[in-house]
């Protein structure tokens, strides 16, 4: 700790990896090297037909290998591995749109929302399909009488009523709001999750093998006692190294907090990040819509989708960073109106 900051080093993270993890990571990196050769050739316009076919085969082989590795760890859950093939086309298309550099800010927000609606169903609702409750819903139709419809939905109350949304500022802000909104919509009592906000960042001047993860307590907003015994939910578009989550959870545990459970929900996770988290945090479960194979030297996921935080929130000027309220306002009135209850809860968390 330094000046009310908590710092975790990459070497600490790698210490959690087991020998079998290192073996798997080396195998995947070797396989992805062939994909990178194809990417280079395609970018240079060389033998497009053969290199495209080779890239497709390499992707299939890597996907099968990742699925094989994940099956050995029952706390890593990948939507595209766990669900029927019939569902994969829609999921794959969402990931493709998020990866596309031509996908602009508003469209990127739209696909992030779709991704997290799918993820909420996979993590929560699908687990409660055998426990449903009825909604008696009034409709606008009044002839011959006011009509009421009956809908059966999964009862997720016992999965969300003890939850706290833990936001790893800043890229995780909107995904956390989406998950909280889904929990509210599914709950029987319009439950709004409390929020805890953690200001954490990577030292981008360093490489993946010597990276520092810095938790700034002065710019975080949370109550330790309100986290004890809770089901902690973290939602972040990307899980690259796992370092940010491990830093926060290690701080909480060192402070005497004992979570009942920890769920980390991502659109894309790198294999290395998922392995590090489940090795470092015994009670953590990682849920991801899609798994990517490797990291580059700067700790970016490959093939990845770039900096998800910047694509969600835009880039602050170095001398005038936006505060939390400004950041939410910049999402636009439509987003703020859609997540009004979540915005109010976040404002209370920041301002109290």
PDB file of N, CA and C in Angstrom, residues 195-256:
ATOM      1  N   UNK A 195     -24.414  -0.735  -4.905  1.00  0.00           N
ATOM      2  CA  UNK A 195     -23.207  -0.624  -5.714  1.00  0.00           C
ATOM      3  C   UNK A 195     -21.995  -0.341  -4.829  1.00  0.00           C
ATOM      4  N   UNK A 196     -20.854  -0.913  -5.223  1.00  0.00           N
ATOM      5  CA  UNK A 196     -19.550  -0.564  -4.657  1.00  0.00           C
ATOM      6  C   UNK A 196     -18.643  -0.231  -5.836  1.00  0.00           C
ATOM      7  N   UNK A 197     -17.967   0.906  -5.785  1.00  0.00           N
ATOM      8  CA  UNK A 197     -17.195   1.412  -6.913  1.00  0.00           C
ATOM      9  C   UNK A 197     -15.707   1.422  -6.566  1.00  0.00           C
ATOM     10  N   UNK A 198     -14.917   0.715  -7.379  1.00  0.00           N
ATOM     11  CA  UNK A 198     -13.488   0.593  -7.128  1.00  0.00           C
ATOM     12  C   UNK A 198     -12.705   1.232  -8.281  1.00  0.00           C
ATOM     13  N   UNK A 199     -11.924   2.240  -7.951  1.00  0.00           N
ATOM     14  CA  UNK A 199     -11.088   2.908  -8.953  1.00  0.00           C
ATOM     15  C   UNK A 199      -9.787   2.119  -9.100  1.00  0.00           C
ATOM     16  N   UNK A 200      -9.668   1.371 -10.184  1.00  0.00           N
ATOM     17  CA  UNK A 200      -8.495   0.540 -10.395  1.00  0.00           C
ATOM     18  C   UNK A 200      -8.034   0.670 -11.835  1.00  0.00           C
ATOM     19  N   UNK A 201      -6.731   0.628 -12.026  1.00  0.00           N
ATOM     20  CA  UNK A 201      -6.187   0.731 -13.376  1.00  0.00           C
ATOM     21  C   UNK A 201      -4.900  -0.067 -13.472  1.00  0.00           C
ATOM     22  N   UNK A 202      -4.535  -0.385 -14.697  1.00  0.00           N
ATOM     23  CA  UNK A 202      -3.245  -0.998 -14.972  1.00  0.00           C
ATOM     24  C   UNK A 202      -2.231   0.099 -15.273  1.00  0.00           C
ATOM     25  N   UNK A 203      -0.983  -0.179 -15.011  1.00  0.00           N
ATOM     26  CA  UNK A 203       0.090   0.735 -15.404  1.00  0.00           C
ATOM     27  C   UNK A 203       0.436   0.433 -16.862  1.00  0.00           C
ATOM     28  N   UNK A 204      -0.155   1.217 -17.777  1.00  0.00           N
ATOM     29  CA  UNK A 204      -0.028   0.929 -19.203  1.00  0.00           C
ATOM     30  C   UNK A 204       1.380   1.182 -19.748  1.00  0.00           C
ATOM     31  N   UNK A 205       2.260   1.740 -18.929  1.00  0.00           N
ATOM     32  CA  UNK A 205       3.645   1.919 -19.373  1.00  0.00           C
ATOM     33  C   UNK A 205       4.439   0.619 -19.271  1.00  0.00           C
ATOM     34  N   UNK A 206       3.843  -0.393 -18.639  1.00  0.00           N
ATOM     35  CA  UNK A 206       4.548  -1.659 -18.426  1.00  0.00           C
ATOM     36  C   UNK A 206       3.985  -2.745 -19.328  1.00  0.00           C
ATOM     37  N   UNK A 207       4.732  -3.834 -19.439  1.00  0.00           N
ATOM     38  CA  UNK A 207       4.320  -4.969 -20.241  1.00  0.00           C
ATOM     39  C   UNK A 207       3.577  -5.987 -19.381  1.00  0.00           C
ATOM     40  N   UNK A 208       3.015  -6.991 -20.054  1.00  0.00           N
ATOM     41  CA  UNK A 208       2.200  -7.983 -19.357  1.00  0.00           C
ATOM     42  C   UNK A 208       2.984  -8.698 -18.269  1.00  0.00           C
ATOM     43  N   UNK A 209       4.253  -8.969 -18.505  1.00  0.00           N
ATOM     44  CA  UNK A 209       5.029  -9.760 -17.546  1.00  0.00           C
ATOM     45  C   UNK A 209       5.527  -8.963 -16.343  1.00  0.00           C
ATOM     46  N   UNK A 210       5.417  -7.625 -16.367  1.00  0.00           N
ATOM     47  CA  UNK A 210       5.812  -6.832 -15.195  1.00  0.00           C
ATOM     48  C   UNK A 210       4.756  -5.774 -14.846  1.00  0.00           C
ATOM     49  N   UNK A 211       3.520  -6.047 -15.239  1.00  0.00           N
ATOM     50  CA  UNK A 211       2.420  -5.110 -15.048  1.00  0.00           C
ATOM     51  C   UNK A 211       2.128  -4.865 -13.570  1.00  0.00           C
ATOM     52  N   UNK A 212       1.729  -3.636 -13.237  1.00  0.00           N
ATOM     53  CA  UNK A 212       1.224  -3.299 -11.912  1.00  0.00           C
ATOM     54  C   UNK A 212      -0.263  -2.972 -12.014  1.00  0.00           C
ATOM     55  N   UNK A 213      -1.028  -3.388 -11.011  1.00  0.00           N
ATOM     56  CA  UNK A 213      -2.459  -3.107 -10.917  1.00  0.00           C
ATOM     57  C   UNK A 213      -2.657  -2.238  -9.681  1.00  0.00           C
ATOM     58  N   UNK A 214      -3.232  -1.052  -9.872  1.00  0.00           N
ATOM     59  CA  UNK A 214      -3.242  -0.023  -8.835  1.00  0.00           C
ATOM     60  C   UNK A 214      -4.681   0.291  -8.441  1.00  0.00           C
ATOM     61  N   UNK A 215      -5.025  -0.016  -7.189  1.00  0.00           N
ATOM     62  CA  UNK A 215      -6.339   0.291  -6.631  1.00  0.00           C
ATOM     63  C   UNK A 215      -6.221   1.579  -5.818  1.00  0.00           C
ATOM     64  N   UNK A 216      -6.912   2.622  -6.257  1.00  0.00           N
ATOM     65  CA  UNK A 216      -6.875   3.932  -5.613  1.00  0.00           C
ATOM     66  C   UNK A 216      -8.055   4.042  -4.650  1.00  0.00           C
ATOM     67  N   UNK A 217      -7.784   3.888  -3.359  1.00  0.00           N
ATOM     68  CA  UNK A 217      -8.858   3.890  -2.373  1.00  0.00           C
ATOM     69  C   UNK A 217      -9.477   5.269  -2.198  1.00  0.00           C
ATOM     70  N   UNK A 218      -8.703   6.321  -2.423  1.00  0.00           N
ATOM     71  CA  UNK A 218      -9.228   7.677  -2.263  1.00  0.00           C
ATOM     72  C   UNK A 218     -10.296   8.007  -3.296  1.00  0.00           C
ATOM     73  N   UNK A 219     -10.239   7.344  -4.459  1.00  0.00           N
ATOM     74  CA  UNK A 219     -11.195   7.617  -5.524  1.00  0.00           C
ATOM     75  C   UNK A 219     -12.196   6.467  -5.708  1.00  0.00           C
ATOM     76  N   UNK A 220     -12.258   5.598  -4.707  1.00  0.00           N
ATOM     77  CA  UNK A 220     -13.233   4.509  -4.701  1.00  0.00           C
ATOM     78  C   UNK A 220     -14.363   4.853  -3.741  1.00  0.00           C
ATOM     79  N   UNK A 221     -15.513   4.191  -3.935  1.00  0.00           N
ATOM     80  CA  UNK A 221     -16.695   4.489  -3.126  1.00  0.00           C
ATOM     81  C   UNK A 221     -17.349   3.176  -2.709  1.00  0.00           C
ATOM     82  N   UNK A 222     -17.134   2.789  -1.460  1.00  0.00           N
ATOM     83  CA  UNK A 222     -17.714   1.532  -0.989  1.00  0.00           C
ATOM     84  C   UNK A 222     -17.689   1.526   0.538  1.00  0.00           C
ATOM     85  N   UNK A 223     -18.514   0.648   1.114  1.00  0.00           N
ATOM     86  CA  UNK A 223     -18.544   0.432   2.552  1.00  0.00           C
ATOM     87  C   UNK A 223     -18.133  -1.011   2.813  1.00  0.00           C
ATOM     88  N   UNK A 224     -17.009  -1.197   3.511  1.00  0.00           N
ATOM     89  CA  UNK A 224     -16.506  -2.553   3.733  1.00  0.00           C
ATOM     90  C   UNK A 224     -17.538  -3.430   4.433  1.00  0.00           C
ATOM     91  N   UNK A 225     -18.168  -2.912   5.481  1.00  0.00           N
ATOM     92  CA  UNK A 225     -19.089  -3.746   6.247  1.00  0.00           C
ATOM     93  C   UNK A 225     -20.291  -4.198   5.424  1.00  0.00           C
ATOM     94  N   UNK A 226     -20.645  -3.420   4.386  1.00  0.00           N
ATOM     95  CA  UNK A 226     -21.788  -3.803   3.551  1.00  0.00           C
ATOM     96  C   UNK A 226     -21.409  -4.833   2.485  1.00  0.00           C
ATOM     97  N   UNK A 227     -20.131  -5.224   2.429  1.00  0.00           N
ATOM     98  CA  UNK A 227     -19.683  -6.250   1.492  1.00  0.00           C
ATOM     99  C   UNK A 227     -19.500  -7.607   2.164  1.00  0.00           C
ATOM    100  N   UNK A 228     -19.448  -7.620   3.477  1.00  0.00           N
ATOM    101  CA  UNK A 228     -19.185  -8.864   4.199  1.00  0.00           C
ATOM    102  C   UNK A 228     -20.364  -9.823   4.081  1.00  0.00           C
ATOM    103  N   UNK A 229     -20.082 -11.054   3.711  1.00  0.00           N
ATOM    104  CA  UNK A 229     -21.112 -12.074   3.585  1.00  0.00           C
ATOM    105  C   UNK A 229     -21.996 -11.933   2.367  1.00  0.00           C
ATOM    106  N   UNK A 230     -21.641 -11.036   1.447  1.00  0.00           N
ATOM    107  CA  UNK A 230     -22.482 -10.772   0.283  1.00  0.00           C
ATOM    108  C   UNK A 230     -22.050 -11.596  -0.930  1.00  0.00           C
ATOM    109  N   UNK A 231     -22.971 -11.681  -1.897  1.00  0.00           N
ATOM    110  CA  UNK A 231     -22.664 -12.259  -3.204  1.00  0.00           C
ATOM    111  C   UNK A 231     -22.159 -11.127  -4.080  1.00  0.00           C
ATOM    112  N   UNK A 232     -20.860 -11.106  -4.332  1.00  0.00           N
ATOM    113  CA  UNK A 232     -20.249 -10.011  -5.075  1.00  0.00           C
ATOM    114  C   UNK A 232     -20.279 -10.309  -6.563  1.00  0.00           C
ATOM    115  N   UNK A 233     -20.837  -9.372  -7.319  1.00  0.00           N
ATOM    116  CA  UNK A 233     -20.924  -9.523  -8.773  1.00  0.00           C
ATOM    117  C   UNK A 233     -20.045  -8.461  -9.424  1.00  0.00           C
ATOM    118  N   UNK A 234     -19.103  -8.905 -10.232  1.00  0.00           N
ATOM    119  CA  UNK A 234     -18.247  -8.013 -11.015  1.00  0.00           C
ATOM    120  C   UNK A 234     -18.586  -8.234 -12.485  1.00  0.00           C
ATOM    121  N   UNK A 235     -18.816  -7.155 -13.214  1.00  0.00           N
ATOM    122  CA  UNK A 235     -19.113  -7.254 -14.646  1.00  0.00           C
ATOM    123  C   UNK A 235     -18.155  -6.340 -15.395  1.00  0.00           C
ATOM    124  N   UNK A 236     -17.340  -6.905 -16.253  1.00  0.00           N
ATOM    125  CA  UNK A 236     -16.372  -6.122 -17.022  1.00  0.00           C
ATOM    126  C   UNK A 236     -16.334  -6.695 -18.427  1.00  0.00           C
ATOM    127  N   UNK A 237     -16.386  -5.852 -19.470  1.00  0.00           N
ATOM    128  CA  UNK A 237     -16.407  -6.404 -20.833  1.00  0.00           C
ATOM    129  C   UNK A 237     -15.260  -7.355 -21.126  1.00  0.00           C
ATOM    130  N   UNK A 238     -14.064  -7.041 -20.592  1.00  0.00           N
ATOM    131  CA  UNK A 238     -12.883  -7.825 -20.933  1.00  0.00           C
ATOM    132  C   UNK A 238     -12.200  -8.345 -19.673  1.00  0.00           C
ATOM    133  N   UNK A 239     -11.829  -9.606 -19.694  1.00  0.00           N
ATOM    134  CA  UNK A 239     -10.957 -10.168 -18.661  1.00  0.00           C
ATOM    135  C   UNK A 239      -9.672 -10.581 -19.360  1.00  0.00           C
ATOM    136  N   UNK A 240      -8.677  -9.726 -19.290  1.00  0.00           N
ATOM    137  CA  UNK A 240      -7.407 -10.011 -19.964  1.00  0.00           C
ATOM    138  C   UNK A 240      -6.482 -10.809 -19.053  1.00  0.00           C
ATOM    139  N   UNK A 241      -5.995 -10.163 -18.000  1.00  0.00           N
ATOM    140  CA  UNK A 241      -5.016 -10.798 -17.115  1.00  0.00           C
ATOM    141  C   UNK A 241      -5.624 -11.280 -15.810  1.00  0.00           C
ATOM    142  N   UNK A 242      -6.804 -10.775 -15.458  1.00  0.00           N
ATOM    143  CA  UNK A 242      -7.390 -11.095 -14.155  1.00  0.00           C
ATOM    144  C   UNK A 242      -6.839 -10.250 -13.023  1.00  0.00           C
ATOM    145  N   UNK A 243      -5.863  -9.388 -13.318  1.00  0.00           N
ATOM    146  CA  UNK A 243      -5.174  -8.659 -12.272  1.00  0.00           C
ATOM    147  C   UNK A 243      -6.039  -7.699 -11.483  1.00  0.00           C
ATOM    148  N   UNK A 244      -6.948  -7.007 -12.155  1.00  0.00           N
ATOM    149  CA  UNK A 244      -7.780  -6.024 -11.450  1.00  0.00           C
ATOM    150  C   UNK A 244      -8.692  -6.705 -10.437  1.00  0.00           C
ATOM    151  N   UNK A 245      -9.345  -7.789 -10.843  1.00  0.00           N
ATOM    152  CA  UNK A 245     -10.242  -8.492  -9.930  1.00  0.00           C
ATOM    153  C   UNK A 245      -9.473  -9.053  -8.744  1.00  0.00           C
ATOM    154  N   UNK A 246      -8.336  -9.699  -9.006  1.00  0.00           N
ATOM    155  CA  UNK A 246      -7.556 -10.294  -7.922  1.00  0.00           C
ATOM    156  C   UNK A 246      -7.093  -9.208  -6.948  1.00  0.00           C
ATOM    157  N   UNK A 247      -6.697  -8.042  -7.458  1.00  0.00           N
ATOM    158  CA  UNK A 247      -6.257  -6.949  -6.592  1.00  0.00           C
ATOM    159  C   UNK A 247      -7.368  -6.521  -5.644  1.00  0.00           C
ATOM    160  N   UNK A 248      -8.578  -6.337  -6.180  1.00  0.00           N
ATOM    161  CA  UNK A 248      -9.701  -5.889  -5.356  1.00  0.00           C
ATOM    162  C   UNK A 248     -10.081  -6.950  -4.332  1.00  0.00           C
ATOM    163  N   UNK A 249     -10.218  -8.188  -4.772  1.00  0.00           N
ATOM    164  CA  UNK A 249     -10.656  -9.241  -3.859  1.00  0.00           C
ATOM    165  C   UNK A 249      -9.597  -9.489  -2.782  1.00  0.00           C
ATOM    166  N   UNK A 250      -8.334  -9.445  -3.152  1.00  0.00           N
ATOM    167  CA  UNK A 250      -7.265  -9.614  -2.160  1.00  0.00           C
ATOM    168  C   UNK A 250      -7.335  -8.497  -1.112  1.00  0.00           C
ATOM    169  N   UNK A 251      -7.572  -7.253  -1.555  1.00  0.00           N
ATOM    170  CA  UNK A 251      -7.721  -6.147  -0.606  1.00  0.00           C
ATOM    171  C   UNK A 251      -8.902  -6.394   0.333  1.00  0.00           C
ATOM    172  N   UNK A 252     -10.043  -6.812  -0.214  1.00  0.00           N
ATOM    173  CA  UNK A 252     -11.221  -7.046   0.619  1.00  0.00           C
ATOM    174  C   UNK A 252     -10.954  -8.135   1.652  1.00  0.00           C
ATOM    175  N   UNK A 253     -10.324  -9.209   1.231  1.00  0.00           N
ATOM    176  CA  UNK A 253     -10.046 -10.303   2.165  1.00  0.00           C
ATOM    177  C   UNK A 253      -9.037  -9.878   3.224  1.00  0.00           C
ATOM    178  N   UNK A 254      -8.021  -9.129   2.815  1.00  0.00           N
ATOM    179  CA  UNK A 254      -7.044  -8.627   3.781  1.00  0.00           C
ATOM    180  C   UNK A 254      -7.687  -7.678   4.784  1.00  0.00           C
ATOM    181  N   UNK A 255      -8.833  -7.087   4.397  1.00  0.00           N
ATOM    182  CA  UNK A 255      -9.568  -6.186   5.281  1.00  0.00           C
ATOM    183  C   UNK A 255     -10.580  -6.929   6.144  1.00  0.00           C
ATOM    184  N   UNK A 256     -10.580  -8.251   6.060  1.00  0.00           N
ATOM    185  CA  UNK A 256     -11.456  -9.060   6.892  1.00  0.00           C
ATOM    186  C   UNK A 256     -12.804  -9.380   6.289  1.00  0.00           C
TER     187      UNK A 256
END
